Amino acid sequence: MKIVFVFFIVCAAAVRVNQVKNTRQCIAGDGICKPTCAVDEEDTGSCCRHSYRCCQPPKCNDTDQNAQCEARNGKSKPVCGVNEQDTGIGPFCNNNRCCEPTTCIDDADCNCIPVCESETETEDEDGLCCESMKCCKTCNATCGGILGGTSGSFTSPYYPSNYCNNHNCYYNITVEEGLKVMLNFTYFEMEARVDSVRVFDGEVTTDAELAYLTGGPTEGKEINSTSNKMIIQFYSDFSVRKTGFSASYKTFQ
Ligand SMILES: *[C@@H]1O[C@H](CO)[C@@H](O)[C@H](O)[C@H]1NC(C)=O
Ligand SMILES: *[C@@H]1O[C@H](CO)[C@@H](O)[C@H](O)[C@H]1NC(C)=O
Ligand SMILES: *[C@@H]1O[C@H](CO)[C@@H](O)[C@H](O)[C@H]1NC(C)=O
Ligand SMILES: *[C@@H]1O[C@H](CO)[C@@H](O)[C@H](O)[C@H]1NC(C)=O
Ligand SMILES: *[C@@H]1O[C@H](CO)[C@@H](O)[C@H](O)[C@H]1NC(C)=O
């Protein structure tokens, strides 16, 4: 009890002595003593009055830049959006840019509508359409193909965007005589029980069926042939589109 009391007196005296000194110092250095410094002010130490702080006013002043930016209908942001233009005004104290809206221009090869026509169109996520419209492209991708060599890869049309409806196509793999095909569906997702992939052990669809894949998503489904030929049949019906598949293959003995 005694110790606490002595400590209190010493501390109060120290504050009393220091208060005058530090407050004066603070003001001399263009500072202001106040309970807490504002976010843009620099806290340069205590003012010793009820634990006041000595705050330096902000060295940086955005007032003029803000007015210029607002005059151009711009907004201060860390990074300008894709549909915005950097006006070059600034830099602002917080390193923001002044971004103004550009006149948005739809990509010429997009049919920009709110929702793509599910029967005949696929949505291209890389395509630019203004005002949250979707970039819809006619489903006319080439589907299927002839593959060879010691390794390769292929995907369903438009992967990783959704595949199109009403497609039936073949990916025909032929590797060197004496070798076999090791196929890996690194990603697979199709409308369950309706859209599918069939894998055949040979060069015609009457050869043994190695796999019937539907539904998912699954990753890393592996299928081996017993000969140097393999056929992958992709089928989608008239409705519901999913991501489809990505596959790679290599040979083995
Ligand atoms: C910032 O700059 C403007 C114009 O230059 C001035 O009117 C304003 O008083 C300044 N504000 C501060 C806090 O210094
Ligand atoms: C497929 O679509 C592209 C643009 O999306 C177009 O340029 C091309 O002519 C179309 N091909 C066919 C065969 O319709
Ligand atoms: C691929 O195989 C399928 C099924 O046997 C066949 O109908 C199609 O013609 C083949 N494609 C090519 C380009 O040979
Ligand atoms: C098959 O694909 C999966 C998923 O990408 C991968 O983890 C796995 O290692 C692949 N298998 C082979 C034999 O390459
Ligand atoms: C395919 O064959 C390879 C090489 O013999 C073997 O390591 C792998 O386990 C086989 N995969 C399947 C799914 O049978």
mmCIF file of C-alpha atoms and ligand atoms in Angstrom:
data_model
loop_
_atom_site.group_PDB
_atom_site.id
_atom_site.type_symbol
_atom_site.label_atom_id
_atom_site.label_comp_id
_atom_site.label_asym_id
_atom_site.label_seq_id
_atom_site.Cartn_x
_atom_site.Cartn_y
_atom_site.Cartn_z
ATOM 1 C CA MET A 1 0.000 0.000 0.000
ATOM 2 C CA LYS A 2 2.781 2.390 0.970
ATOM 3 C CA ILE A 3 4.769 1.571 -2.167
ATOM 4 C CA VAL A 4 1.817 2.197 -4.449
ATOM 5 C CA PHE A 5 1.147 5.565 -2.829
ATOM 6 C CA VAL A 6 4.795 6.700 -3.153
ATOM 7 C CA PHE A 7 4.850 5.638 -6.769
ATOM 8 C CA PHE A 8 1.698 7.663 -7.452
ATOM 9 C CA ILE A 9 3.197 10.855 -6.040
ATOM 10 C CA VAL A 10 6.459 10.474 -7.993
ATOM 11 C CA CYS A 11 4.581 9.788 -11.202
ATOM 12 C CA ALA A 12 2.230 12.755 -10.773
ATOM 13 C CA ALA A 13 5.209 15.029 -10.123
ATOM 14 C CA ALA A 14 7.029 13.722 -13.181
ATOM 15 C CA VAL A 15 3.985 14.318 -15.337
ATOM 16 C CA ARG A 16 3.610 17.820 -13.912
ATOM 17 C CA VAL A 17 7.225 18.697 -14.772
ATOM 18 C CA ASN A 18 7.206 17.024 -18.139
ATOM 19 C CA GLN A 19 3.785 18.247 -19.181
ATOM 20 C CA VAL A 20 4.868 21.828 -19.667
ATOM 21 C CA LYS A 21 8.048 20.887 -21.392
ATOM 22 C CA ASN A 22 6.612 18.342 -23.776
ATOM 23 C CA THR A 23 3.546 20.333 -24.663
ATOM 24 C CA ARG A 24 5.704 23.307 -25.497
ATOM 25 C CA GLN A 25 8.023 21.123 -27.556
ATOM 26 C CA CYS A 26 5.084 19.645 -29.371
ATOM 27 C CA ILE A 27 3.607 22.990 -30.326
ATOM 28 C CA ALA A 28 7.025 24.330 -31.309
ATOM 29 C CA GLY A 29 7.260 21.433 -33.769
ATOM 30 C CA ASP A 30 3.881 22.343 -35.355
ATOM 31 C CA GLY A 31 2.166 19.603 -33.388
ATOM 32 C CA ILE A 32 -1.087 19.581 -31.498
ATOM 33 C CA CYS A 33 -1.668 17.916 -28.110
ATOM 34 C CA LYS A 34 -4.877 15.932 -28.045
ATOM 35 C CA PRO A 35 -6.278 12.712 -26.632
ATOM 36 C CA THR A 36 -5.766 10.693 -29.846
ATOM 37 C CA CYS A 37 -4.228 11.421 -33.233
ATOM 38 C CA ALA A 38 -6.388 11.163 -36.342
ATOM 39 C CA VAL A 39 -5.534 8.357 -38.824
ATOM 40 C CA ASP A 40 -3.709 10.681 -41.193
ATOM 41 C CA GLU A 41 -1.765 12.435 -38.397
ATOM 42 C CA GLU A 42 1.634 11.332 -37.153
ATOM 43 C CA ASP A 43 1.849 10.426 -33.445
ATOM 44 C CA THR A 44 5.192 11.859 -32.266
ATOM 45 C CA GLY A 45 4.972 10.948 -28.577
ATOM 46 C CA SER A 46 3.225 11.856 -25.361
ATOM 47 C CA CYS A 47 2.125 15.320 -24.273
ATOM 48 C CA CYS A 48 1.942 14.199 -20.634
ATOM 49 C CA ARG A 49 -1.465 15.661 -19.972
ATOM 50 C CA HIS A 50 -3.903 12.900 -19.135
ATOM 51 C CA SER A 51 -1.802 10.842 -21.532
ATOM 52 C CA TYR A 52 -2.423 13.190 -24.446
ATOM 53 C CA ARG A 53 -0.509 12.556 -27.667
ATOM 54 C CA CYS A 54 1.508 15.015 -29.712
ATOM 55 C CA CYS A 55 0.070 14.795 -33.229
ATOM 56 C CA GLN A 56 1.696 16.183 -36.356
ATOM 57 C CA PRO A 57 -0.824 17.324 -38.957
ATOM 58 C CA PRO A 58 -0.693 15.325 -42.209
ATOM 59 C CA LYS A 59 2.143 16.385 -44.505
ATOM 60 C CA CYS A 60 0.182 15.234 -47.502
ATOM 61 C CA ASN A 61 -2.960 17.057 -48.644
ATOM 62 C CA ASP A 62 -5.355 15.555 -51.184
ATOM 63 C CA THR A 63 -7.847 18.411 -51.358
ATOM 64 C CA ASP A 64 -6.809 19.688 -54.798
ATOM 65 C CA GLN A 65 -6.439 16.235 -56.398
ATOM 66 C CA ASN A 66 -9.799 15.156 -55.009
ATOM 67 C CA ALA A 67 -11.489 18.186 -56.507
ATOM 68 C CA GLN A 68 -9.862 17.512 -59.920
ATOM 69 C CA CYS A 69 -10.850 13.872 -59.768
ATOM 70 C CA GLU A 70 -14.442 14.599 -58.822
ATOM 71 C CA ALA A 71 -14.687 17.170 -61.603
ATOM 72 C CA ARG A 72 -13.996 14.342 -64.061
ATOM 73 C CA ASN A 73 -16.572 12.094 -62.456
ATOM 74 C CA GLY A 74 -13.726 9.944 -61.162
ATOM 75 C CA LYS A 75 -13.303 7.915 -58.002
ATOM 76 C CA SER A 76 -10.238 7.388 -55.866
ATOM 77 C CA LYS A 77 -9.370 3.672 -55.710
ATOM 78 C CA PRO A 78 -6.292 1.499 -55.174
ATOM 79 C CA VAL A 79 -6.602 -0.057 -58.652
ATOM 80 C CA CYS A 80 -8.813 0.968 -61.555
ATOM 81 C CA GLY A 81 -11.327 -1.633 -62.749
ATOM 82 C CA VAL A 82 -11.297 -3.173 -66.241
ATOM 83 C CA ASN A 83 -14.002 -0.823 -67.415
ATOM 84 C CA GLU A 84 -12.254 2.213 -65.959
ATOM 85 C CA GLN A 85 -9.456 4.497 -67.045
ATOM 86 C CA ASP A 86 -6.638 5.869 -64.915
ATOM 87 C CA THR A 87 -6.852 9.671 -65.254
ATOM 88 C CA GLY A 88 -3.268 10.260 -64.120
ATOM 89 C CA ILE A 89 -4.447 12.725 -61.440
ATOM 90 C CA GLY A 90 -2.561 12.314 -58.191
ATOM 91 C CA PRO A 91 -0.917 10.377 -56.688
ATOM 92 C CA PHE A 92 -3.179 10.547 -53.676
ATOM 93 C CA CYS A 93 -1.690 10.430 -50.166
ATOM 94 C CA ASN A 94 -2.750 6.783 -49.793
ATOM 95 C CA ASN A 95 -1.367 5.922 -53.288
ATOM 96 C CA ASN A 96 -4.868 5.549 -54.696
ATOM 97 C CA ARG A 97 -5.490 6.310 -58.354
ATOM 98 C CA CYS A 98 -8.192 8.529 -59.806
ATOM 99 C CA CYS A 99 -10.274 6.216 -61.992
ATOM 100 C CA GLU A 100 -12.967 7.431 -64.342
ATOM 101 C CA PRO A 101 -15.527 5.282 -66.087
ATOM 102 C CA THR A 102 -14.732 4.572 -69.743
ATOM 103 C CA THR A 103 -17.339 4.269 -72.356
ATOM 104 C CA CYS A 104 -17.639 0.502 -72.301
ATOM 105 C CA ILE A 105 -17.448 -1.341 -75.618
ATOM 106 C CA ASP A 106 -18.682 -4.933 -75.929
ATOM 107 C CA ASP A 107 -16.283 -7.432 -77.488
ATOM 108 C CA ALA A 108 -17.246 -7.721 -81.138
ATOM 109 C CA ASP A 109 -17.350 -11.528 -81.054
ATOM 110 C CA CYS A 110 -19.688 -11.685 -78.041
ATOM 111 C CA ASN A 111 -23.421 -11.814 -78.226
ATOM 112 C CA CYS A 112 -23.970 -9.707 -75.079
ATOM 113 C CA ILE A 113 -27.203 -10.722 -73.360
ATOM 114 C CA PRO A 114 -28.199 -11.328 -69.715
ATOM 115 C CA VAL A 115 -28.278 -15.130 -70.000
ATOM 116 C CA CYS A 116 -26.874 -17.272 -72.797
ATOM 117 C CA GLU A 117 -29.253 -19.326 -74.905
ATOM 118 C CA SER A 118 -28.781 -22.756 -73.340
ATOM 119 C CA GLU A 119 -29.437 -24.714 -76.524
ATOM 120 C CA THR A 120 -27.132 -22.941 -78.883
ATOM 121 C CA GLU A 121 -24.710 -20.759 -76.950
ATOM 122 C CA THR A 122 -21.900 -21.061 -74.431
ATOM 123 C CA GLU A 123 -20.709 -18.357 -72.040
ATOM 124 C CA ASP A 124 -17.161 -17.136 -72.581
ATOM 125 C CA GLU A 125 -15.913 -15.771 -69.260
ATOM 126 C CA ASP A 126 -12.968 -13.997 -70.872
ATOM 127 C CA GLY A 127 -15.178 -12.005 -73.225
ATOM 128 C CA LEU A 128 -16.066 -8.433 -72.252
ATOM 129 C CA CYS A 129 -19.689 -7.362 -72.104
ATOM 130 C CA CYS A 130 -20.718 -4.126 -70.419
ATOM 131 C CA GLU A 131 -23.200 -3.722 -67.576
ATOM 132 C CA SER A 132 -23.071 -7.321 -66.305
ATOM 133 C CA MET A 133 -24.237 -8.801 -69.590
ATOM 134 C CA LYS A 134 -22.804 -12.216 -70.487
ATOM 135 C CA CYS A 135 -20.536 -12.873 -73.433
ATOM 136 C CA CYS A 136 -22.386 -15.617 -75.291
ATOM 137 C CA LYS A 137 -20.806 -17.428 -78.213
ATOM 138 C CA THR A 138 -22.464 -19.759 -80.635
ATOM 139 C CA CYS A 139 -21.627 -23.374 -79.956
ATOM 140 C CA ASN A 140 -19.591 -24.132 -83.023
ATOM 141 C CA ALA A 141 -16.340 -25.413 -81.548
ATOM 142 C CA THR A 142 -14.777 -28.337 -83.301
ATOM 143 C CA CYS A 143 -15.401 -31.382 -81.179
ATOM 144 C CA GLY A 144 -13.337 -34.554 -81.153
ATOM 145 C CA GLY A 145 -10.124 -35.258 -83.021
ATOM 146 C CA ILE A 146 -7.390 -37.657 -84.052
ATOM 147 C CA LEU A 147 -4.568 -38.087 -81.554
ATOM 148 C CA GLY A 148 -1.236 -39.922 -81.696
ATOM 149 C CA GLY A 149 2.332 -39.704 -80.460
ATOM 150 C CA THR A 150 3.657 -40.882 -77.108
ATOM 151 C CA SER A 151 1.537 -38.478 -75.059
ATOM 152 C CA GLY A 152 -1.126 -35.829 -75.489
ATOM 153 C CA SER A 153 -4.085 -34.086 -73.969
ATOM 154 C CA PHE A 154 -7.546 -32.976 -75.002
ATOM 155 C CA THR A 155 -10.678 -31.454 -73.472
ATOM 156 C CA SER A 156 -14.396 -31.285 -74.039
ATOM 157 C CA PRO A 157 -15.380 -28.294 -76.205
ATOM 158 C CA TYR A 158 -14.939 -24.899 -74.480
ATOM 159 C CA TYR A 159 -13.448 -26.469 -71.326
ATOM 160 C CA PRO A 160 -13.245 -25.049 -68.635
ATOM 161 C CA SER A 161 -16.353 -23.160 -69.764
ATOM 162 C CA ASN A 162 -19.422 -25.349 -70.103
ATOM 163 C CA TYR A 163 -19.716 -27.702 -73.051
ATOM 164 C CA CYS A 164 -22.546 -27.282 -75.535
ATOM 165 C CA ASN A 165 -25.731 -29.247 -75.859
ATOM 166 C CA ASN A 166 -26.451 -31.740 -78.647
ATOM 167 C CA HIS A 167 -22.928 -32.902 -79.256
ATOM 168 C CA ASN A 168 -21.648 -36.348 -80.102
ATOM 169 C CA CYS A 169 -18.019 -36.658 -81.036
ATOM 170 C CA TYR A 170 -14.998 -38.935 -80.929
ATOM 171 C CA TYR A 171 -11.437 -38.546 -79.799
ATOM 172 C CA ASN A 172 -9.587 -41.329 -81.607
ATOM 173 C CA ILE A 173 -6.175 -42.212 -80.170
ATOM 174 C CA THR A 174 -3.740 -44.421 -82.042
ATOM 175 C CA VAL A 175 -0.264 -44.962 -80.618
ATOM 176 C CA GLU A 176 2.678 -46.984 -81.885
ATOM 177 C CA GLU A 177 2.017 -50.667 -82.499
ATOM 178 C CA GLY A 178 2.938 -52.745 -79.435
ATOM 179 C CA LEU A 179 2.284 -49.929 -76.961
ATOM 180 C CA LYS A 180 -0.874 -49.292 -74.951
ATOM 181 C CA VAL A 181 -2.724 -46.138 -73.926
ATOM 182 C CA MET A 182 -2.871 -44.932 -70.332
ATOM 183 C CA LEU A 183 -5.648 -42.331 -70.163
ATOM 184 C CA ASN A 184 -6.239 -39.984 -67.231
ATOM 185 C CA PHE A 185 -9.324 -37.804 -66.833
ATOM 186 C CA THR A 186 -7.646 -35.089 -64.781
ATOM 187 C CA TYR A 187 -11.067 -33.433 -64.364
ATOM 188 C CA PHE A 188 -14.524 -34.744 -65.174
ATOM 189 C CA GLU A 189 -17.971 -33.236 -64.669
ATOM 190 C CA MET A 190 -21.036 -33.930 -66.798
ATOM 191 C CA GLU A 191 -24.802 -33.948 -66.320
ATOM 192 C CA ALA A 192 -25.374 -37.137 -64.322
ATOM 193 C CA ARG A 193 -26.932 -40.115 -66.143
ATOM 194 C CA VAL A 194 -27.622 -38.081 -69.281
ATOM 195 C CA ASP A 195 -24.425 -36.574 -70.658
ATOM 196 C CA SER A 196 -21.544 -39.001 -70.754
ATOM 197 C CA VAL A 197 -18.196 -40.166 -71.970
ATOM 198 C CA ARG A 198 -17.595 -43.732 -73.116
ATOM 199 C CA VAL A 199 -14.158 -45.203 -73.566
ATOM 200 C CA PHE A 200 -13.649 -48.094 -75.987
ATOM 201 C CA ASP A 201 -10.735 -50.493 -76.218
ATOM 202 C CA GLY A 202 -10.030 -50.274 -79.937
ATOM 203 C CA GLU A 203 -10.968 -48.282 -83.023
ATOM 204 C CA VAL A 204 -14.717 -48.793 -83.284
ATOM 205 C CA THR A 205 -17.511 -48.367 -80.746
ATOM 206 C CA THR A 206 -18.358 -52.056 -81.014
ATOM 207 C CA ASP A 207 -15.033 -52.850 -79.308
ATOM 208 C CA ALA A 208 -15.079 -53.517 -75.563
ATOM 209 C CA GLU A 209 -16.271 -50.613 -73.445
ATOM 210 C CA LEU A 210 -13.608 -49.786 -70.870
ATOM 211 C CA ALA A 211 -15.568 -47.099 -69.056
ATOM 212 C CA TYR A 212 -18.854 -45.199 -68.958
ATOM 213 C CA LEU A 213 -18.384 -41.874 -67.170
ATOM 214 C CA THR A 214 -21.139 -39.477 -66.083
ATOM 215 C CA GLY A 215 -21.841 -37.093 -63.191
ATOM 216 C CA GLY A 216 -18.924 -36.062 -61.039
ATOM 217 C CA PRO A 217 -16.979 -33.903 -60.459
ATOM 218 C CA THR A 218 -14.083 -36.336 -60.157
ATOM 219 C CA GLU A 219 -10.349 -35.956 -60.628
ATOM 220 C CA GLY A 220 -7.737 -38.426 -61.760
ATOM 221 C CA LYS A 221 -9.873 -41.242 -63.223
ATOM 222 C CA GLU A 222 -7.422 -43.571 -65.008
ATOM 223 C CA ILE A 223 -8.203 -46.040 -67.792
ATOM 224 C CA ASN A 224 -5.786 -48.361 -69.643
ATOM 225 C CA SER A 225 -6.249 -49.901 -73.079
ATOM 226 C CA THR A 226 -5.172 -53.426 -73.980
ATOM 227 C CA SER A 227 -4.216 -52.421 -77.531
ATOM 228 C CA ASN A 228 -2.606 -49.423 -79.235
ATOM 229 C CA LYS A 229 -6.000 -47.853 -79.936
ATOM 230 C CA MET A 230 -8.607 -46.126 -77.828
ATOM 231 C CA ILE A 231 -11.787 -44.232 -78.648
ATOM 232 C CA ILE A 232 -13.351 -41.649 -76.359
ATOM 233 C CA GLN A 233 -16.938 -40.735 -77.191
ATOM 234 C CA PHE A 234 -18.362 -37.488 -75.836
ATOM 235 C CA TYR A 235 -22.140 -37.145 -75.758
ATOM 236 C CA SER A 236 -24.356 -34.268 -74.561
ATOM 237 C CA ASP A 237 -28.124 -34.118 -74.885
ATOM 238 C CA PHE A 238 -30.380 -31.110 -75.506
ATOM 239 C CA SER A 239 -30.158 -29.526 -72.033
ATOM 240 C CA VAL A 240 -28.019 -28.879 -68.920
ATOM 241 C CA ARG A 241 -24.385 -28.075 -69.518
ATOM 242 C CA LYS A 242 -21.451 -28.681 -67.191
ATOM 243 C CA THR A 243 -17.698 -28.075 -67.243
ATOM 244 C CA GLY A 244 -16.940 -31.300 -69.111
ATOM 245 C CA PHE A 245 -13.552 -32.936 -68.996
ATOM 246 C CA SER A 246 -9.853 -32.490 -69.356
ATOM 247 C CA ALA A 247 -7.832 -35.612 -70.180
ATOM 248 C CA SER A 248 -4.256 -36.582 -70.871
ATOM 249 C CA TYR A 249 -2.713 -39.804 -72.066
ATOM 250 C CA LYS A 250 0.643 -41.486 -72.390
ATOM 251 C CA THR A 251 1.866 -44.802 -73.664
ATOM 252 C CA PHE A 252 3.047 -47.817 -71.728
ATOM 253 C CA GLN A 253 4.176 -51.331 -72.609
HETATM 254 C C1 LIG B 1 -5.081 21.416 -48.301
HETATM 255 O O1 LIG B 1 -4.891 22.189 -49.480
HETATM 256 C C2 LIG B 1 -5.977 23.095 -49.768
HETATM 257 C C3 LIG B 1 -5.735 23.736 -51.114
HETATM 258 O O2 LIG B 1 -4.383 23.725 -51.490
HETATM 259 C C4 LIG B 1 -6.145 24.093 -48.634
HETATM 260 O O3 LIG B 1 -7.221 24.950 -48.905
HETATM 261 C C5 LIG B 1 -6.406 23.319 -47.342
HETATM 262 O O4 LIG B 1 -6.486 24.220 -46.265
HETATM 263 C C6 LIG B 1 -5.314 22.290 -47.082
HETATM 264 N N1 LIG B 1 -5.724 21.496 -45.947
HETATM 265 C C7 LIG B 1 -4.878 21.203 -44.972
HETATM 266 C C8 LIG B 1 -5.427 20.343 -43.875
HETATM 267 O O5 LIG B 1 -3.730 21.551 -44.973
HETATM 268 C C1 LIG B 2 -17.845 -19.916 -85.061
HETATM 269 O O1 LIG B 2 -17.885 -18.732 -84.278
HETATM 270 C C2 LIG B 2 -16.914 -17.787 -84.607
HETATM 271 C C3 LIG B 2 -17.031 -16.637 -83.658
HETATM 272 O O2 LIG B 2 -17.546 -17.018 -82.419
HETATM 273 C C4 LIG B 2 -17.125 -17.314 -86.020
HETATM 274 O O3 LIG B 2 -16.107 -16.409 -86.380
HETATM 275 C C5 LIG B 2 -17.091 -18.513 -86.963
HETATM 276 O O4 LIG B 2 -17.404 -18.088 -88.270
HETATM 277 C C6 LIG B 2 -18.089 -19.548 -86.527
HETATM 278 N N1 LIG B 2 -17.974 -20.736 -87.357
HETATM 279 C C7 LIG B 2 -19.017 -21.358 -87.863
HETATM 280 C C8 LIG B 2 -18.708 -22.574 -88.671
HETATM 281 O O5 LIG B 2 -20.159 -21.004 -87.672
HETATM 282 C C1 LIG B 3 -13.267 -41.926 -84.790
HETATM 283 O O1 LIG B 3 -13.928 -43.108 -84.365
HETATM 284 C C2 LIG B 3 -15.321 -43.111 -84.576
HETATM 285 C C3 LIG B 3 -15.891 -44.392 -83.967
HETATM 286 O O2 LIG B 3 -15.290 -45.510 -84.541
HETATM 287 C C4 LIG B 3 -15.618 -43.006 -86.039
HETATM 288 O O3 LIG B 3 -17.015 -42.948 -86.245
HETATM 289 C C5 LIG B 3 -14.969 -41.747 -86.589
HETATM 290 O O4 LIG B 3 -15.128 -41.681 -87.987
HETATM 291 C C6 LIG B 3 -13.488 -41.711 -86.255
HETATM 292 N N1 LIG B 3 -12.965 -40.420 -86.647
HETATM 293 C C7 LIG B 3 -12.069 -40.310 -87.589
HETATM 294 C C8 LIG B 3 -11.720 -38.897 -87.954
HETATM 295 O O5 LIG B 3 -11.553 -41.252 -88.121
HETATM 296 C C1 LIG B 4 -4.110 -38.287 -63.115
HETATM 297 O O1 LIG B 4 -4.646 -36.979 -62.853
HETATM 298 C C2 LIG B 4 -4.678 -36.651 -61.490
HETATM 299 C C3 LIG B 4 -5.373 -35.346 -61.364
HETATM 300 O O2 LIG B 4 -4.737 -34.336 -62.117
HETATM 301 C C4 LIG B 4 -3.256 -36.648 -60.956
HETATM 302 O O3 LIG B 4 -3.273 -36.328 -59.585
HETATM 303 C C5 LIG B 4 -2.636 -38.012 -61.180
HETATM 304 O O4 LIG B 4 -1.280 -37.998 -60.748
HETATM 305 C C6 LIG B 4 -2.691 -38.409 -62.628
HETATM 306 N N1 LIG B 4 -2.219 -39.790 -62.804
HETATM 307 C C7 LIG B 4 -1.194 -40.099 -63.594
HETATM 308 C C8 LIG B 4 -0.859 -41.554 -63.661
HETATM 309 O O5 LIG B 4 -0.576 -39.270 -64.228
HETATM 310 C C1 LIG B 5 -2.432 -48.756 -65.999
HETATM 311 O O1 LIG B 5 -1.197 -49.356 -66.257
HETATM 312 C C2 LIG B 5 -0.140 -48.874 -65.482
HETATM 313 C C3 LIG B 5 1.165 -49.514 -65.997
HETATM 314 O O2 LIG B 5 1.064 -50.912 -66.022
HETATM 315 C C4 LIG B 5 -0.408 -49.207 -64.020
HETATM 316 O O3 LIG B 5 0.622 -48.656 -63.225
HETATM 317 C C5 LIG B 5 -1.734 -48.581 -63.616
HETATM 318 O O4 LIG B 5 -2.054 -48.955 -62.299
HETATM 319 C C6 LIG B 5 -2.838 -49.017 -64.558
HETATM 320 N N1 LIG B 5 -4.036 -48.270 -64.230
HETATM 321 C C7 LIG B 5 -5.229 -48.839 -64.138
HETATM 322 C C8 LIG B 5 -6.352 -47.935 -63.791
HETATM 323 O O5 LIG B 5 -5.395 -50.048 -64.300
#
